[in-house]
Short mmCIF file of C-alpha atoms in Angstrom, two decimals:
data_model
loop_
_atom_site.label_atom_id
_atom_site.label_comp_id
_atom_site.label_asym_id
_atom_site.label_seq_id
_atom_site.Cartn_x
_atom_site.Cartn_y
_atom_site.Cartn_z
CA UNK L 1 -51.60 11.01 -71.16
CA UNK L 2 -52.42 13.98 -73.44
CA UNK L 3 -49.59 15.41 -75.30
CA UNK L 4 -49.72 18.69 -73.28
CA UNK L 5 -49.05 16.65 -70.23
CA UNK L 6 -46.62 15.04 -71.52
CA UNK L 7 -44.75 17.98 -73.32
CA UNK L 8 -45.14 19.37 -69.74
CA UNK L 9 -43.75 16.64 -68.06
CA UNK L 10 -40.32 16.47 -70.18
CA UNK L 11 -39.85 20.41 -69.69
CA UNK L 12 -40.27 20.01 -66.40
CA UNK L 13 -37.82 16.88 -66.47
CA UNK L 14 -35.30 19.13 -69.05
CA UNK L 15 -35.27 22.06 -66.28
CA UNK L 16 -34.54 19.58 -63.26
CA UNK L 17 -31.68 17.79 -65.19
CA UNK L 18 -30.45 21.50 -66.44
CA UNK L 19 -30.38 22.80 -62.59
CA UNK L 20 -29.51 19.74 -61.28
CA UNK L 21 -26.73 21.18 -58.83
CA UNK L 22 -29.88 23.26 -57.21
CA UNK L 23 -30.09 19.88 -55.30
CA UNK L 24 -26.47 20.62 -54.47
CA UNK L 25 -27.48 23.84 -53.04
CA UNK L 26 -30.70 22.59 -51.18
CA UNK L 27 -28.43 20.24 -49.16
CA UNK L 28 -25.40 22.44 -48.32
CA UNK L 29 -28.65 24.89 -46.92
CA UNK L 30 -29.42 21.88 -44.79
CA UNK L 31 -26.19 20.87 -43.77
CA UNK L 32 -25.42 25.13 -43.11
CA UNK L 33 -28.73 25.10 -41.00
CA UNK L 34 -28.46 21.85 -38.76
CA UNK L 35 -24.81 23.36 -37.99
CA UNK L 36 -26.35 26.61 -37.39
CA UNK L 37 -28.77 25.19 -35.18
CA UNK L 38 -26.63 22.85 -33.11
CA UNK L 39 -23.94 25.77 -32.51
CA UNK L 40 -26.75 28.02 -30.95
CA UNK L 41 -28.36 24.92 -28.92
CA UNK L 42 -25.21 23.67 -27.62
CA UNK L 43 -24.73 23.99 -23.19
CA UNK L 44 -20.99 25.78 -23.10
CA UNK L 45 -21.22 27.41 -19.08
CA UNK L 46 -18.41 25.11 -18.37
CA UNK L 47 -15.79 25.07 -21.73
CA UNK L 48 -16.11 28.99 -22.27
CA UNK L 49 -12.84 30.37 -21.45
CA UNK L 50 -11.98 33.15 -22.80
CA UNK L 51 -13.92 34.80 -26.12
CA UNK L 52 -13.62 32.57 -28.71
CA UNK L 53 -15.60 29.43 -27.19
CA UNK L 54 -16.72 25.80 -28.59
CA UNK L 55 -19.65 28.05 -30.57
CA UNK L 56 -17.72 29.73 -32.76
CA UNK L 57 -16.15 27.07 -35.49
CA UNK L 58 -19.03 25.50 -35.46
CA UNK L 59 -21.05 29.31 -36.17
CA UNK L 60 -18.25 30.53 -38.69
CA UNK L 61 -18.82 27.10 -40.63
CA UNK L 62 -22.48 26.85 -40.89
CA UNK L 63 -22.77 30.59 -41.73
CA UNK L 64 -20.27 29.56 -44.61
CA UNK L 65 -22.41 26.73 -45.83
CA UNK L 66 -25.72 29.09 -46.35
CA UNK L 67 -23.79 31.89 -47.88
CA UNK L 68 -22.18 29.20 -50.20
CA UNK L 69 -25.78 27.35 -51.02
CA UNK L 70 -27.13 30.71 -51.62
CA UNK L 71 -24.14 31.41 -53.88
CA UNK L 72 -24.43 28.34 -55.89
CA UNK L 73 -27.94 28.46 -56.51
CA UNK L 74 -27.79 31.94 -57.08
CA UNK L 75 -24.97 30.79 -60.03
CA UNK L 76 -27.28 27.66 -60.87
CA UNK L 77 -30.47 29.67 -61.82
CA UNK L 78 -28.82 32.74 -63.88
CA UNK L 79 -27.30 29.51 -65.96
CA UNK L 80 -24.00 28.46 -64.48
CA UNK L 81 -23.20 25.37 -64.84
CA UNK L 82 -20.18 22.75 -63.28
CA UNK L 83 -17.61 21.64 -65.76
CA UNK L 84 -15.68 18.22 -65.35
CA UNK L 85 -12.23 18.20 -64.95
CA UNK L 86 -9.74 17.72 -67.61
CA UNK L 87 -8.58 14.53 -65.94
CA UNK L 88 -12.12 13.33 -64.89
CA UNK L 89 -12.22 9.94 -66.16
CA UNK L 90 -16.08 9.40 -65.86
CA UNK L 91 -18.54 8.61 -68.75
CA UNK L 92 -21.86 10.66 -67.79
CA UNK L 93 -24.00 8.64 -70.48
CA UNK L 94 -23.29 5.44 -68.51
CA UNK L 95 -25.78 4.34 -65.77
CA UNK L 96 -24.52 3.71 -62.02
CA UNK L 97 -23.25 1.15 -60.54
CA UNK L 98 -25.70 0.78 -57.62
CA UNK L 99 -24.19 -2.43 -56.83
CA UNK L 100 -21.43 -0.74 -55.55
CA UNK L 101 -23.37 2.21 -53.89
CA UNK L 102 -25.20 -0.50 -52.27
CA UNK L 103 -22.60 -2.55 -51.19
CA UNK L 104 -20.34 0.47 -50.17
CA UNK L 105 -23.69 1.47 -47.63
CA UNK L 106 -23.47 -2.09 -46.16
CA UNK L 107 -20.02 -1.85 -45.59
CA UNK L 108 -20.55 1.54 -43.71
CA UNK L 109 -23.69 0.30 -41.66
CA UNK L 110 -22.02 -2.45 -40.64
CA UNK L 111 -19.07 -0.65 -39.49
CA UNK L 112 -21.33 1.53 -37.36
CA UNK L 113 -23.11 -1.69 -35.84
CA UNK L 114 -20.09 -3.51 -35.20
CA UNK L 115 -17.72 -0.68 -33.83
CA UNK L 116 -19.29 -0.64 -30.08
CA UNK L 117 -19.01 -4.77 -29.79
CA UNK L 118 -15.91 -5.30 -31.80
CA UNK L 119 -14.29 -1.94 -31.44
CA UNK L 120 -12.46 0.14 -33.71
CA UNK L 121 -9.60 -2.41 -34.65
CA UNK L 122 -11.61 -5.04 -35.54
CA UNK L 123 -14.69 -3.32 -37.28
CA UNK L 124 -12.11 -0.76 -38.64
CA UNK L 125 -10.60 -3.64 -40.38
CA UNK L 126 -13.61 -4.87 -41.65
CA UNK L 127 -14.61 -1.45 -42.89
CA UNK L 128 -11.49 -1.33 -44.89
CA UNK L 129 -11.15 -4.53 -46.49
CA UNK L 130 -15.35 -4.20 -47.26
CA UNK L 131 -14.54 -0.74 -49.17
CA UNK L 132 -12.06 -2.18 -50.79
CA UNK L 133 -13.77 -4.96 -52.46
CA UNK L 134 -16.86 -2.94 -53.43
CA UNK L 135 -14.66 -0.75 -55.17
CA UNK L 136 -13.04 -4.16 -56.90
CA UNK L 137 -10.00 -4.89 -55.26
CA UNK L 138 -10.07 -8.78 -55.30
CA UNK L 139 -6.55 -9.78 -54.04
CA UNK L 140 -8.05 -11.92 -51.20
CA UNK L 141 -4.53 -12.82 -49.25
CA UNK L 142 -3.38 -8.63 -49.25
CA UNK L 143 -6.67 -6.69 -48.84
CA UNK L 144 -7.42 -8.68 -45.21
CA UNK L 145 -3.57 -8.23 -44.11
CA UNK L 146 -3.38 -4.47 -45.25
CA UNK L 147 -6.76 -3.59 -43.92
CA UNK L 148 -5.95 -4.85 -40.70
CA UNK L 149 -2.67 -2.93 -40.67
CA UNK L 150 -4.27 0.12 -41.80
CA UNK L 151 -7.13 -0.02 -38.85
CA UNK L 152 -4.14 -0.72 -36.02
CA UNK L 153 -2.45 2.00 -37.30
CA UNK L 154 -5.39 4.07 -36.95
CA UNK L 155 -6.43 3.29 -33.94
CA UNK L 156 -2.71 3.73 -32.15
CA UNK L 157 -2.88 7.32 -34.30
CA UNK L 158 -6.19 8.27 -32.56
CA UNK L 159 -6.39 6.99 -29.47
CA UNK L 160 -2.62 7.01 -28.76
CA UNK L 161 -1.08 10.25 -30.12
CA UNK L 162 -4.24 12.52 -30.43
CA UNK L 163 -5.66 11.42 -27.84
CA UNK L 164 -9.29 10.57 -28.98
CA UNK L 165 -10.74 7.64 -27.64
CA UNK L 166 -11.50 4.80 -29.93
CA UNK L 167 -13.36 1.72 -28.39
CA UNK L 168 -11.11 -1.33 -28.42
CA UNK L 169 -13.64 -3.94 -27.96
CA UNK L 170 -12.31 -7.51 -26.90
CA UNK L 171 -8.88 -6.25 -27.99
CA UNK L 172 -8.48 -3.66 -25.28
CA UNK L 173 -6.12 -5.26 -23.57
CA UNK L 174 -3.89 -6.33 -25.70
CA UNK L 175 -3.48 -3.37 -27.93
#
């Protein structure tokens, strides 16, 4: 590699890492337009009662979403730039911890395979305690007990006193 290419290269890398909340911005646009989109798509002949109908969170939120990407890469490109917080206890020059980004993904895809067969209680439970030790909890007799407190609780919340519907799985009848 020549050493224009490669002086090229490393501006090219310096201007990425310098805008780097431009990515920020790209996926808020995303996010805003899916919303968007979704809103407008939506059947609502039956739930429209009256003039404010199931459309119009959904519009009033993605509209904010683009107006905010815009905003922030608007803010990005004339040189703004995010500050940590005071309290932010987070060393930028060390590298990730992809073992728990990785293990923290597991955790969630499981959860999302097991809540139709187990239900909610049980794969609730195992969501729980799984966060918890991929974040490095290792008390092995609490995390299990308090996890599975924590997902009963839950579910009663839901599908009890708000009324969503959470799937029970083998435990529906005796919860």
């Amino acid at each position: 590699m020549s050493a224009d290419a490669t002086r090229t290269a490393d501006g090219r890398s310096s201007w990425l890492r310098e805008h780097s909340e431009l990515g920020v911005s790209l996926l808020l646009l995303v996010i805003g337009v899916l919303v968007l989109t979704d809103a407008l798509t939506m059947n609502v002949d039956i739930a429209q009662r009256g003039p404010v109908g199931p459309r119009t969170v959904p519009v009033v939120v993605g509209s904010g979403l683009l107006v905010v990407a815009v905003l922030l890469a608007v803010d990005v490109l004339r040189g703004g730039r995010g500050e940590a917080e005071g309290g932010e206890d987070i060393d930028l020059s060390e590298p990730s911890d992809w073992r728990t980004v990785l293990l923290l993904g597991g955790v969630f895809l499981a959860f999302a395979a097991l809540i139709g067969p187990l239900g909610f209680p049980v794969a609730g439970a195992l969501l729980f305690w799984g966060s918890a030790f991929a974040l490095g909890s290792r008390h092995h007799d609490r995390d299990p007990l308090i996890a599975a407190a924590l997902s009963v609780v839950t579910y009663f919340a839901f599908n009890n006193l708000l009324g969503v519907p959470l799937p029970g799985g083998p435990l529906m009848g005796v919860l």
